[in-house]
Amino acid sequence: MTVKRICLASDVPTNEMREFTTDGGDKLLVANSGGEYFAVQAICPHQDVPLCDGFYDGCVLTCHQHLWQWDIKTGEPVGGIAEAPLERFAVFVEGGEVFVGTRGALNVGELFSGLSESTLSKLQGLAKAEEHPAGGALYQAGDPADDFFVLDSGRIEFQIGRDERTSPAGFMLRKGEVFGWAALLDAHPTRIASARVLEPSRVLRINGKQALAVLEADPASGYLAMRRLAGLIARFLAAPGAR
Ligand code: FES
């Protein structure tokens, strides 16, 4: 999906929802869950009923017609009545405005470019944007490897070793490049390198297990991503350091 501006963030107060129509005429429901924004289909998947007429408590959306319910963050049915999930759309907030679509690092990255739009959109939905000041550490060797990262802007340095006995691993990252990819491997529960922020950086943090579930649901995209991951690992093995 190309990026489309939907509304001002302030148009959807905390724990409320609003329906909007995009420039292309598509209707979307935008929900604010504790300050995080989510976009889903505007019409109930059961019958032709606007979901904006339903109930929303900040987490669970309920269609008022026959009380189907969904988790707004995942679009998955909850409560045992709903028989279909909600279609979700990737959302990001920038400059106080809400946009839908896939933007930034994910769709230019070497691991994800070329994946199907729906899978890219789901991965984008998992991504949490983080800003990191220079000098901090994203992770240290030995930390749990739950999440991987995509660099959107800035500069990250990798170090191998621990404590005082560390040395740069010699990697320069480009926008869109993935690091911390041990989170995508079953056999690597902890980090084997440290990632230090050399200059103010923006990264997307994505949970590895959730990303794998998305890729497993789309075998063609999953195969492409795994082939590229194999390429990343081969490059790692050929380099003097480790990520
Ligand atoms: S129309 Fe929404 S639950 Fe039936």
Short mmCIF file of C-alpha atoms and ligand atoms in Angstrom, two decimals:
data_model
loop_
_atom_site.label_atom_id
_atom_site.label_comp_id
_atom_site.label_asym_id
_atom_site.label_seq_id
_atom_site.Cartn_x
_atom_site.Cartn_y
_atom_site.Cartn_z
CA MET A 1 0.00 0.00 0.00
CA THR A 2 1.34 3.41 -0.86
CA VAL A 3 1.52 5.79 2.06
CA LYS A 4 -1.65 7.80 2.60
CA ARG A 5 -2.26 10.52 5.15
CA ILE A 6 -5.40 9.75 7.09
CA CYS A 7 -5.89 12.34 9.82
CA LEU A 8 -4.31 14.27 12.62
CA ALA A 9 -3.33 12.11 15.57
CA SER A 10 -5.45 14.43 17.73
CA ASP A 11 -8.51 13.57 15.62
CA VAL A 12 -8.59 10.17 17.37
CA PRO A 13 -8.42 10.68 21.13
CA THR A 14 -6.92 8.04 23.39
CA ASN A 15 -8.98 4.83 23.47
CA GLU A 16 -11.42 6.08 20.85
CA MET A 17 -11.92 5.23 17.19
CA ARG A 18 -12.98 7.13 14.07
CA GLU A 19 -13.81 6.20 10.50
CA PHE A 20 -11.96 7.97 7.68
CA THR A 21 -12.05 7.88 3.90
CA THR A 22 -8.71 7.96 2.07
CA ASP A 23 -7.99 10.02 -1.05
CA GLY A 24 -8.63 6.86 -3.05
CA GLY A 25 -12.10 6.47 -1.52
CA ASP A 26 -11.27 3.55 0.79
CA LYS A 27 -12.86 3.60 4.20
CA LEU A 28 -10.71 2.76 7.22
CA LEU A 29 -11.27 2.63 10.94
CA VAL A 30 -8.47 4.24 12.94
CA ALA A 31 -8.30 3.32 16.63
CA ASN A 32 -6.15 4.81 19.34
CA SER A 33 -5.10 2.26 21.96
CA GLY A 34 -3.35 4.01 24.82
CA GLY A 35 -1.57 6.36 22.40
CA GLU A 36 -0.78 3.70 19.77
CA TYR A 37 -2.68 3.87 16.50
CA PHE A 38 -4.14 0.98 14.53
CA ALA A 39 -6.11 0.87 11.29
CA VAL A 40 -8.54 -1.85 10.31
CA GLN A 41 -11.29 -2.38 7.79
CA ALA A 42 -14.24 -0.04 8.37
CA ILE A 43 -17.00 -2.56 7.66
CA CYS A 44 -17.74 -5.64 9.76
CA PRO A 45 -16.58 -8.87 8.09
CA HIS A 46 -19.91 -10.44 9.06
CA GLN A 47 -22.41 -8.10 7.39
CA ASP A 48 -22.41 -4.65 5.86
CA VAL A 49 -22.29 -2.78 9.17
CA PRO A 50 -19.91 0.12 9.97
CA LEU A 51 -17.64 -0.84 12.82
CA CYS A 52 -17.42 2.79 13.92
CA ASP A 53 -20.99 2.35 15.23
CA GLY A 54 -19.76 -0.39 17.55
CA PHE A 55 -18.09 -0.31 20.95
CA TYR A 56 -14.41 0.13 21.67
CA ASP A 57 -12.76 0.05 25.10
CA GLY A 58 -9.23 0.85 23.96
CA CYS A 59 -8.32 -2.80 23.37
CA VAL A 60 -11.35 -4.73 22.11
CA LEU A 61 -13.60 -3.62 19.26
CA THR A 62 -17.17 -4.96 19.36
CA CYS A 63 -19.58 -4.80 16.44
CA HIS A 64 -22.90 -3.65 17.88
CA GLN A 65 -24.94 -5.77 15.48
CA HIS A 66 -24.13 -9.32 16.56
CA LEU A 67 -21.34 -8.63 19.06
CA TRP A 68 -18.40 -10.08 17.14
CA GLN A 69 -15.23 -8.89 18.86
CA TRP A 70 -11.61 -8.37 17.88
CA ASP A 71 -8.31 -7.42 19.48
CA ILE A 72 -7.59 -4.07 17.86
CA LYS A 73 -3.81 -4.67 17.94
CA THR A 74 -3.88 -7.95 16.06
CA GLY A 75 -7.25 -7.95 14.31
CA GLU A 76 -7.80 -11.47 15.67
CA PRO A 77 -11.19 -12.54 17.01
CA VAL A 78 -11.66 -12.58 20.78
CA GLY A 79 -14.59 -13.63 22.93
CA GLY A 80 -15.44 -16.78 20.98
CA ILE A 81 -18.17 -15.38 18.71
CA ALA A 82 -16.41 -13.71 15.76
CA GLU A 83 -15.72 -16.08 12.88
CA ALA A 84 -13.30 -13.94 10.88
CA PRO A 85 -10.41 -11.60 11.67
CA LEU A 86 -10.27 -7.94 10.72
CA GLU A 87 -8.03 -6.80 7.89
CA ARG A 88 -5.32 -4.59 9.34
CA PHE A 89 -3.29 -1.86 7.71
CA ALA A 90 0.14 -0.64 8.67
CA VAL A 91 0.04 2.71 10.45
CA PHE A 92 2.65 5.20 11.45
CA VAL A 93 2.52 8.63 13.06
CA GLU A 94 4.81 11.41 11.97
CA GLY A 95 4.65 15.10 12.78
CA GLY A 96 1.35 14.65 14.61
CA GLU A 97 -0.31 13.06 11.57
CA VAL A 98 -1.50 9.49 11.07
CA PHE A 99 -0.52 7.67 7.87
CA VAL A 100 -1.35 4.21 6.58
CA GLY A 101 0.97 2.26 4.33
CA THR A 102 4.46 0.90 4.42
CA ARG A 103 7.07 3.52 4.73
CA GLY A 104 10.69 3.88 5.52
CA ALA A 105 13.22 1.19 6.10
CA LEU A 106 11.19 -1.99 5.71
CA ASN A 107 10.37 -1.72 2.03
CA VAL A 108 13.87 -0.69 0.99
CA GLY A 109 15.66 -3.23 3.16
CA GLU A 110 17.56 -6.10 1.68
CA LEU A 111 15.64 -8.65 3.71
CA PHE A 112 12.13 -7.48 2.94
CA SER A 113 12.00 -5.67 -0.39
CA GLY A 114 9.92 -7.58 -2.90
CA LEU A 115 7.78 -9.36 -0.31
CA SER A 116 4.05 -9.36 -0.96
CA GLU A 117 2.33 -6.14 -0.01
CA SER A 118 0.11 -7.82 2.56
CA THR A 119 3.06 -9.51 4.29
CA LEU A 120 5.09 -6.30 4.24
CA SER A 121 2.11 -4.52 5.71
CA LYS A 122 1.81 -7.10 8.51
CA LEU A 123 5.52 -6.85 9.26
CA GLN A 124 5.24 -3.08 9.31
CA GLY A 125 2.37 -3.51 11.75
CA LEU A 126 4.76 -5.36 14.09
CA ALA A 127 7.46 -2.70 13.81
CA LYS A 128 7.91 -0.26 16.64
CA ALA A 129 9.86 2.86 15.72
CA GLU A 130 12.48 3.90 18.26
CA GLU A 131 14.77 6.90 18.42
CA HIS A 132 18.13 6.38 20.12
CA PRO A 133 20.58 9.13 21.10
CA ALA A 134 24.26 8.76 20.35
CA GLY A 135 26.29 6.81 22.86
CA GLY A 136 23.70 4.33 24.04
CA ALA A 137 23.62 0.58 23.51
CA LEU A 138 20.77 -1.14 21.71
CA TYR A 139 21.84 -4.47 23.12
CA GLN A 140 24.83 -6.18 24.69
CA ALA A 141 26.37 -9.57 24.11
CA GLY A 142 24.46 -12.08 26.21
CA ASP A 143 21.14 -10.17 26.12
CA PRO A 144 18.05 -12.13 25.05
CA ALA A 145 17.67 -12.06 21.27
CA ASP A 146 13.91 -11.54 21.12
CA ASP A 147 13.78 -8.70 18.60
CA PHE A 148 15.61 -7.77 15.44
CA PHE A 149 16.09 -4.26 14.08
CA VAL A 150 15.95 -2.41 10.81
CA LEU A 151 18.01 0.75 10.55
CA ASP A 152 15.99 3.70 9.28
CA SER A 153 18.53 6.46 9.86
CA GLY A 154 21.71 7.08 11.80
CA ARG A 155 24.72 4.90 12.44
CA ILE A 156 25.15 1.77 14.53
CA GLU A 157 28.44 0.09 15.42
CA PHE A 158 28.84 -3.55 16.37
CA GLN A 159 31.31 -4.76 18.93
CA ILE A 160 32.35 -8.26 19.74
CA GLY A 161 33.62 -9.37 23.12
CA ARG A 162 32.50 -8.26 26.57
CA ASP A 163 33.16 -5.45 29.03
CA GLU A 164 36.58 -3.84 28.49
CA ARG A 165 37.65 -6.43 25.97
CA THR A 166 35.48 -5.34 23.08
CA SER A 167 36.48 -4.46 19.55
CA PRO A 168 34.56 -3.08 16.59
CA ALA A 169 33.18 -5.80 14.37
CA GLY A 170 33.67 -3.68 11.27
CA PHE A 171 30.12 -3.44 9.92
CA MET A 172 28.66 -0.32 8.34
CA LEU A 173 24.90 -0.43 8.05
CA ARG A 174 22.81 1.13 5.30
CA LYS A 175 19.23 2.32 5.61
CA GLY A 176 16.99 -0.70 5.57
CA GLU A 177 19.64 -3.11 6.73
CA VAL A 178 18.67 -5.71 9.30
CA PHE A 179 20.69 -6.42 12.39
CA GLY A 180 20.14 -8.45 15.52
CA TRP A 181 18.86 -11.17 13.22
CA ALA A 182 19.60 -13.90 15.78
CA ALA A 183 15.97 -13.20 16.76
CA LEU A 184 14.99 -14.92 13.48
CA LEU A 185 16.95 -18.07 14.29
CA ASP A 186 15.64 -20.81 16.54
CA ALA A 187 19.03 -21.78 17.95
CA HIS A 188 20.29 -18.35 19.05
CA PRO A 189 18.43 -17.17 22.18
CA THR A 190 21.09 -14.61 23.15
CA ARG A 191 23.10 -11.88 21.42
CA ILE A 192 26.61 -12.64 20.32
CA ALA A 193 27.60 -9.01 19.72
CA SER A 194 26.82 -5.56 21.08
CA ALA A 195 25.18 -2.79 19.07
CA ARG A 196 26.17 0.75 19.99
CA VAL A 197 24.57 3.93 18.68
CA LEU A 198 27.26 6.12 17.11
CA GLU A 199 24.99 8.98 16.10
CA PRO A 200 21.28 9.70 16.72
CA SER A 201 19.51 6.81 15.05
CA ARG A 202 16.02 5.70 14.22
CA VAL A 203 15.38 1.97 14.15
CA LEU A 204 12.38 -0.28 13.73
CA ARG A 205 12.19 -3.00 16.37
CA ILE A 206 10.38 -6.18 15.35
CA ASN A 207 9.73 -9.26 17.45
CA GLY A 208 11.41 -12.25 15.80
CA LYS A 209 8.81 -14.90 16.66
CA GLN A 210 5.92 -12.73 15.48
CA ALA A 211 7.76 -11.92 12.24
CA LEU A 212 8.39 -15.63 11.63
CA ALA A 213 4.69 -16.35 12.10
CA VAL A 214 3.85 -13.70 9.47
CA LEU A 215 6.42 -15.15 7.06
CA GLU A 216 5.19 -18.71 7.61
CA ALA A 217 1.68 -17.63 6.60
CA ASP A 218 2.99 -16.45 3.21
CA PRO A 219 5.38 -19.19 2.01
CA ALA A 220 6.51 -17.34 -1.15
CA SER A 221 7.49 -14.24 0.82
CA GLY A 222 8.84 -16.35 3.66
CA TYR A 223 11.09 -18.29 1.28
CA LEU A 224 12.40 -15.04 -0.23
CA ALA A 225 13.12 -13.56 3.20
CA MET A 226 14.83 -16.76 4.40
CA ARG A 227 17.02 -16.90 1.28
CA ARG A 228 18.09 -13.35 1.96
CA LEU A 229 18.67 -14.10 5.61
CA ALA A 230 20.94 -16.96 4.52
CA GLY A 231 22.83 -14.41 2.40
CA LEU A 232 23.21 -12.10 5.40
CA ILE A 233 24.55 -14.95 7.50
CA ALA A 234 26.98 -15.96 4.76
CA ARG A 235 28.27 -12.39 4.68
CA PHE A 236 28.59 -12.47 8.45
CA LEU A 237 30.61 -15.66 8.29
CA ALA A 238 32.93 -14.09 5.73
CA ALA A 239 33.49 -11.00 7.88
CA PRO A 240 35.92 -10.66 10.77
CA GLY A 241 33.25 -9.82 13.38
CA ALA A 242 29.75 -10.85 14.34
CA ARG A 243 26.37 -9.18 14.51
S1 FES B 1 -22.69 -7.42 11.43
FE1 FES B 1 -21.07 -7.23 12.77
S2 FES B 1 -21.20 -8.93 14.01
FE2 FES B 1 -22.82 -9.21 12.61
#
